[in-house]
Amino acid sequence: MSAEPRINDRIRVPEVRLVGPGGEQVGIVPLAKAMELAQEYDLDLVEVAANARPPVCKLMDYGKFKYESAMKAREARKNQAHTVIKEMKLRPKIDPHDYDTKKGHVERFLKQGDKVKITIMFRGREQSRPELGYRLLQRLATDVQDLGFIESNPKQDGRNMIMVLGPHKKKTEAMAEAREAQAARKDARRVAVEAGDDHPDETDAPEATLAEAAPAAEAPVASDAEPKAEEQV
């Protein structure tokens, strides 16, 4: 069955409760009278409550109504926030450079309003030293405490130890800040061009896309894309 309401000659009832174009209550009138008023106002007769007795119909511009409804739905989807869980893998004896690199990724994810699943991978004899992974997770949580908090405490899962960090910043706030930053860069570039600077220094930097702030909902769990060689250091 179609979700579209019945309009004009598709309405097949003897009488309707009519609502005028300004929302005023006209009352119960014969269908023929309602159709006559619709033609007089050059509007559509739209059934807005089919289950009422009698059905409720309203005089409106149905094409304009559909367009406005579609725009509202589009804006609602645009502002909808989807929480994404990123994943970062580390080794218990990770070297300082790799640690700093991965910590930077975790900070970026948290700034975007995403949760981060941290996985410590134990191999061989490392499995007998779970305290190494625990201390590493606690160190990471402390280093990024300004951006996130421990949502799920470290726990052993086979050969791995897992901890989940949650962002202090809500996803919607991160998206709003990303849009503001993008608008600010556009304004700075425009001002620089109007001032005759064909090569603005900082404003020529590539714009950050909103995709970073609002990852696709179709991928609820995303792993870091760094080479496996780095993850296993």
mmCIF file of C-alpha atoms in Angstrom:
data_model
loop_
_atom_site.group_PDB
_atom_site.id
_atom_site.type_symbol
_atom_site.label_atom_id
_atom_site.label_comp_id
_atom_site.label_asym_id
_atom_site.label_seq_id
_atom_site.Cartn_x
_atom_site.Cartn_y
_atom_site.Cartn_z
ATOM 1 C CA MET A 1 0.000 0.000 0.000
ATOM 2 C CA SER A 2 1.173 3.496 -0.802
ATOM 3 C CA ALA A 3 2.204 5.747 2.067
ATOM 4 C CA GLU A 4 1.064 8.785 0.092
ATOM 5 C CA PRO A 5 -2.183 10.384 1.323
ATOM 6 C CA ARG A 6 -5.199 10.412 -0.960
ATOM 7 C CA ILE A 7 -5.785 13.720 -2.695
ATOM 8 C CA ASN A 8 -8.565 15.303 -4.769
ATOM 9 C CA ASP A 9 -10.560 12.761 -6.819
ATOM 10 C CA ARG A 10 -8.798 9.816 -5.138
ATOM 11 C CA ILE A 11 -10.810 10.562 -1.990
ATOM 12 C CA ARG A 12 -13.907 8.348 -2.044
ATOM 13 C CA VAL A 13 -16.094 9.185 0.978
ATOM 14 C CA PRO A 14 -19.454 10.960 1.134
ATOM 15 C CA GLU A 15 -18.314 13.708 3.526
ATOM 16 C CA VAL A 16 -15.162 14.997 5.207
ATOM 17 C CA ARG A 17 -14.169 17.144 8.148
ATOM 18 C CA LEU A 18 -12.556 20.065 6.326
ATOM 19 C CA VAL A 19 -9.639 22.215 7.498
ATOM 20 C CA GLY A 20 -9.055 25.468 5.622
ATOM 21 C CA PRO A 21 -5.720 26.597 4.110
ATOM 22 C CA GLY A 22 -4.951 28.678 7.199
ATOM 23 C CA GLY A 23 -5.684 25.840 9.616
ATOM 24 C CA GLU A 24 -9.193 27.051 10.408
ATOM 25 C CA GLN A 25 -11.917 24.475 11.063
ATOM 26 C CA VAL A 26 -14.559 24.588 8.316
ATOM 27 C CA GLY A 27 -16.544 21.666 9.707
ATOM 28 C CA ILE A 28 -18.120 18.554 8.214
ATOM 29 C CA VAL A 29 -19.045 19.123 4.583
ATOM 30 C CA PRO A 30 -19.978 16.915 1.619
ATOM 31 C CA LEU A 31 -17.050 15.781 -0.492
ATOM 32 C CA ALA A 32 -18.410 17.672 -3.492
ATOM 33 C CA LYS A 33 -18.436 20.919 -1.474
ATOM 34 C CA ALA A 34 -14.874 20.323 -0.296
ATOM 35 C CA MET A 35 -13.724 19.752 -3.882
ATOM 36 C CA GLU A 36 -15.512 22.930 -4.950
ATOM 37 C CA LEU A 37 -13.687 24.952 -2.269
ATOM 38 C CA ALA A 38 -10.366 23.401 -3.327
ATOM 39 C CA GLN A 39 -10.937 24.575 -6.911
ATOM 40 C CA GLU A 40 -12.000 28.008 -5.675
ATOM 41 C CA TYR A 41 -8.760 28.428 -3.683
ATOM 42 C CA ASP A 42 -6.703 26.750 -6.444
ATOM 43 C CA LEU A 43 -5.448 24.234 -3.899
ATOM 44 C CA ASP A 44 -5.513 20.454 -3.382
ATOM 45 C CA LEU A 45 -7.854 18.572 -1.096
ATOM 46 C CA VAL A 46 -5.571 16.299 0.941
ATOM 47 C CA GLU A 47 -6.726 13.552 3.314
ATOM 48 C CA VAL A 48 -4.623 14.047 6.461
ATOM 49 C CA ALA A 49 -6.442 11.658 8.831
ATOM 50 C CA ALA A 50 -7.935 8.745 6.929
ATOM 51 C CA ASN A 51 -8.960 6.775 10.030
ATOM 52 C CA ALA A 52 -11.075 9.551 11.525
ATOM 53 C CA ARG A 53 -14.843 9.421 11.154
ATOM 54 C CA PRO A 54 -15.409 11.253 8.922
ATOM 55 C CA PRO A 55 -11.871 11.530 7.440
ATOM 56 C CA VAL A 56 -10.095 14.835 7.980
ATOM 57 C CA CYS A 57 -9.060 16.691 4.842
ATOM 58 C CA LYS A 58 -7.126 19.923 4.436
ATOM 59 C CA LEU A 59 -6.867 22.478 1.659
ATOM 60 C CA MET A 60 -3.204 22.931 0.726
ATOM 61 C CA ASP A 61 -0.664 23.148 -2.081
ATOM 62 C CA TYR A 62 0.338 19.481 -2.019
ATOM 63 C CA GLY A 63 3.370 19.907 -4.274
ATOM 64 C CA LYS A 64 4.789 22.623 -2.005
ATOM 65 C CA PHE A 65 3.964 20.524 1.063
ATOM 66 C CA LYS A 66 5.878 17.506 -0.309
ATOM 67 C CA TYR A 67 8.887 19.655 -1.194
ATOM 68 C CA GLU A 68 9.061 21.249 2.272
ATOM 69 C CA SER A 69 8.661 17.848 3.948
ATOM 70 C CA ALA A 70 11.522 16.413 1.853
ATOM 71 C CA MET A 71 13.781 19.366 2.757
ATOM 72 C CA LYS A 72 13.036 18.925 6.477
ATOM 73 C CA ALA A 73 13.802 15.214 6.271
ATOM 74 C CA ARG A 74 17.048 15.937 4.437
ATOM 75 C CA GLU A 75 18.109 18.467 7.070
ATOM 76 C CA ALA A 76 17.278 15.996 9.840
ATOM 77 C CA ARG A 77 19.461 13.331 8.197
ATOM 78 C CA LYS A 78 22.255 15.849 7.766
ATOM 79 C CA ASN A 79 22.281 16.626 11.486
ATOM 80 C CA GLN A 80 21.859 13.015 12.570
ATOM 81 C CA ALA A 81 24.834 11.694 14.503
ATOM 82 C CA HIS A 82 26.004 8.085 14.313
ATOM 83 C CA THR A 83 28.381 6.828 16.947
ATOM 84 C CA VAL A 84 31.236 4.894 15.362
ATOM 85 C CA ILE A 85 33.643 2.593 17.172
ATOM 86 C CA LYS A 86 37.185 2.871 15.864
ATOM 87 C CA GLU A 87 39.816 0.281 16.690
ATOM 88 C CA MET A 88 43.490 0.723 17.465
ATOM 89 C CA LYS A 89 45.866 -2.214 17.991
ATOM 90 C CA LEU A 90 49.099 -2.056 19.971
ATOM 91 C CA ARG A 91 51.799 -4.444 21.142
ATOM 92 C CA PRO A 92 52.906 -4.546 24.811
ATOM 93 C CA LYS A 93 56.489 -3.548 23.887
ATOM 94 C CA ILE A 94 55.604 -0.854 21.333
ATOM 95 C CA ASP A 95 58.430 1.619 20.662
ATOM 96 C CA PRO A 96 57.964 5.329 21.566
ATOM 97 C CA HIS A 97 57.577 6.533 17.972
ATOM 98 C CA ASP A 98 54.819 4.044 17.139
ATOM 99 C CA TYR A 99 53.113 4.807 20.446
ATOM 100 C CA ASP A 100 53.043 8.530 19.688
ATOM 101 C CA THR A 101 51.675 7.842 16.201
ATOM 102 C CA LYS A 102 48.882 5.628 17.454
ATOM 103 C CA LYS A 103 48.092 7.980 20.314
ATOM 104 C CA GLY A 104 47.659 10.728 17.714
ATOM 105 C CA HIS A 105 45.096 8.589 15.878
ATOM 106 C CA VAL A 106 43.219 7.930 19.113
ATOM 107 C CA GLU A 107 43.149 11.664 19.869
ATOM 108 C CA ARG A 108 41.789 12.383 16.378
ATOM 109 C CA PHE A 109 39.035 9.791 16.766
ATOM 110 C CA LEU A 110 38.013 11.177 20.153
ATOM 111 C CA LYS A 111 37.971 14.734 18.797
ATOM 112 C CA GLN A 112 35.554 13.535 16.118
ATOM 113 C CA GLY A 113 33.248 12.226 18.838
ATOM 114 C CA ASP A 114 33.927 8.536 18.140
ATOM 115 C CA LYS A 115 34.570 5.746 20.619
ATOM 116 C CA VAL A 116 37.886 3.919 20.378
ATOM 117 C CA LYS A 117 38.472 0.238 21.091
ATOM 118 C CA ILE A 118 42.093 -0.277 22.157
ATOM 119 C CA THR A 119 43.430 -3.805 21.710
ATOM 120 C CA ILE A 120 46.728 -4.991 23.171
ATOM 121 C CA MET A 121 47.961 -8.083 21.283
ATOM 122 C CA PHE A 122 50.082 -10.575 23.253
ATOM 123 C CA ARG A 123 52.323 -13.120 21.559
ATOM 124 C CA GLY A 124 54.344 -16.004 22.871
ATOM 125 C CA ARG A 125 55.794 -15.354 26.317
ATOM 126 C CA GLU A 126 54.106 -11.940 26.452
ATOM 127 C CA GLN A 127 50.904 -13.757 27.463
ATOM 128 C CA SER A 128 52.459 -14.436 30.873
ATOM 129 C CA ARG A 129 52.911 -10.676 31.441
ATOM 130 C CA PRO A 130 49.397 -9.186 31.224
ATOM 131 C CA GLU A 131 50.477 -6.351 33.520
ATOM 132 C CA LEU A 132 52.495 -4.921 30.598
ATOM 133 C CA GLY A 133 49.334 -4.478 28.552
ATOM 134 C CA TYR A 134 47.402 -3.119 31.516
ATOM 135 C CA ARG A 135 50.044 -0.465 32.234
ATOM 136 C CA LEU A 136 50.125 0.512 28.549
ATOM 137 C CA LEU A 137 46.350 0.948 28.434
ATOM 138 C CA GLN A 138 46.380 3.017 31.620
ATOM 139 C CA ARG A 139 49.171 5.173 30.191
ATOM 140 C CA LEU A 140 47.205 5.791 27.006
ATOM 141 C CA ALA A 141 44.028 6.608 28.934
ATOM 142 C CA THR A 142 45.958 9.139 31.017
ATOM 143 C CA ASP A 143 47.576 10.732 27.939
ATOM 144 C CA VAL A 144 44.199 11.343 26.258
ATOM 145 C CA GLN A 145 42.126 12.089 29.375
ATOM 146 C CA ASP A 146 41.395 15.633 28.163
ATOM 147 C CA LEU A 147 39.562 14.180 25.145
ATOM 148 C CA GLY A 148 38.109 10.912 26.432
ATOM 149 C CA PHE A 149 37.458 8.644 29.372
ATOM 150 C CA ILE A 150 37.591 4.905 30.075
ATOM 151 C CA GLU A 151 34.154 3.595 29.128
ATOM 152 C CA SER A 152 35.085 -0.072 29.487
ATOM 153 C CA ASN A 153 37.943 -1.039 31.801
ATOM 154 C CA PRO A 154 40.780 -3.237 30.488
ATOM 155 C CA LYS A 155 39.852 -6.914 30.365
ATOM 156 C CA GLN A 156 41.574 -10.023 29.057
ATOM 157 C CA ASP A 157 40.054 -11.630 25.955
ATOM 158 C CA GLY A 158 42.123 -14.658 24.982
ATOM 159 C CA ARG A 159 45.467 -13.430 23.707
ATOM 160 C CA ASN A 160 44.270 -9.822 23.694
ATOM 161 C CA MET A 161 43.482 -7.198 26.303
ATOM 162 C CA ILE A 162 40.736 -4.731 25.397
ATOM 163 C CA MET A 163 39.728 -1.290 26.670
ATOM 164 C CA VAL A 164 37.135 1.119 25.254
ATOM 165 C CA LEU A 165 37.562 4.892 25.413
ATOM 166 C CA GLY A 166 34.563 7.195 25.105
ATOM 167 C CA PRO A 167 34.774 10.840 23.930
ATOM 168 C CA HIS A 168 33.935 13.742 26.229
ATOM 169 C CA LYS A 169 32.541 15.568 23.198
ATOM 170 C CA LYS A 170 29.248 14.476 21.693
ATOM 171 C CA LYS A 171 29.158 13.536 18.031
ATOM 172 C CA THR A 172 26.803 16.395 17.183
ATOM 173 C CA GLU A 173 29.169 18.898 18.818
ATOM 174 C CA ALA A 174 32.124 17.519 16.846
ATOM 175 C CA MET A 175 30.156 17.792 13.596
ATOM 176 C CA ALA A 176 29.133 21.383 14.378
ATOM 177 C CA GLU A 177 32.723 22.369 15.164
ATOM 178 C CA ALA A 178 33.926 20.767 11.927
ATOM 179 C CA ARG A 179 31.392 22.802 9.922
ATOM 180 C CA GLU A 180 32.411 26.006 11.721
ATOM 181 C CA ALA A 181 36.089 25.334 11.046
ATOM 182 C CA GLN A 182 35.354 24.662 7.382
ATOM 183 C CA ALA A 183 33.357 27.903 7.090
ATOM 184 C CA ALA A 184 36.163 29.824 8.809
ATOM 185 C CA ARG A 185 38.714 28.501 6.311
ATOM 186 C CA LYS A 186 36.488 29.502 3.405
ATOM 187 C CA ASP A 187 36.071 33.005 4.842
ATOM 188 C CA ALA A 188 39.818 33.355 5.406
ATOM 189 C CA ARG A 189 40.527 32.266 1.823
ATOM 190 C CA ARG A 190 37.948 34.686 0.434
ATOM 191 C CA VAL A 191 39.372 37.597 2.457
ATOM 192 C CA ALA A 192 42.903 36.736 1.308
ATOM 193 C CA VAL A 193 41.836 36.632 -2.339
ATOM 194 C CA GLU A 194 39.950 39.921 -2.053
ATOM 195 C CA ALA A 195 43.068 41.462 -0.498
ATOM 196 C CA GLY A 196 45.057 40.476 -3.571
ATOM 197 C CA ASP A 197 46.988 37.618 -1.988
ATOM 198 C CA ASP A 198 46.902 34.925 -4.660
ATOM 199 C CA HIS A 199 48.858 32.524 -2.455
ATOM 200 C CA PRO A 200 47.558 32.770 1.102
ATOM 201 C CA ASP A 201 49.783 30.830 3.450
ATOM 202 C CA GLU A 202 47.570 28.958 5.827
ATOM 203 C CA THR A 203 44.299 29.326 3.983
ATOM 204 C CA ASP A 204 45.536 27.232 1.038
ATOM 205 C CA ALA A 205 45.611 24.161 3.249
ATOM 206 C CA PRO A 206 43.159 21.478 2.091
ATOM 207 C CA GLU A 207 39.812 21.715 3.791
ATOM 208 C CA ALA A 208 38.908 19.048 6.300
ATOM 209 C CA THR A 209 35.899 17.205 5.083
ATOM 210 C CA LEU A 210 32.838 16.527 7.211
ATOM 211 C CA ALA A 211 33.315 12.845 6.406
ATOM 212 C CA GLU A 212 36.038 12.815 9.099
ATOM 213 C CA ALA A 213 33.561 14.188 11.643
ATOM 214 C CA ALA A 214 30.644 12.016 10.531
ATOM 215 C CA PRO A 215 31.743 8.561 9.348
ATOM 216 C CA ALA A 216 29.243 6.498 7.393
ATOM 217 C CA ALA A 217 26.718 4.697 9.533
ATOM 218 C CA GLU A 218 27.088 1.599 7.336
ATOM 219 C CA ALA A 219 30.495 0.892 8.935
ATOM 220 C CA PRO A 220 29.791 0.691 12.684
ATOM 221 C CA VAL A 221 33.295 -0.617 13.451
ATOM 222 C CA ALA A 222 36.368 0.714 11.700
ATOM 223 C CA SER A 223 39.957 -0.382 12.183
ATOM 224 C CA ASP A 224 42.968 1.879 11.794
ATOM 225 C CA ALA A 225 44.420 1.648 8.335
ATOM 226 C CA GLU A 226 48.073 1.672 9.332
ATOM 227 C CA PRO A 227 50.339 -1.055 7.938
ATOM 228 C CA LYS A 228 50.363 -4.238 9.975
ATOM 229 C CA ALA A 229 54.119 -3.933 10.332
ATOM 230 C CA GLU A 230 53.625 -0.877 12.535
ATOM 231 C CA GLU A 231 50.962 -2.539 14.625
ATOM 232 C CA GLN A 232 53.221 -5.460 15.403
ATOM 233 C CA VAL A 233 56.236 -3.437 16.479
#
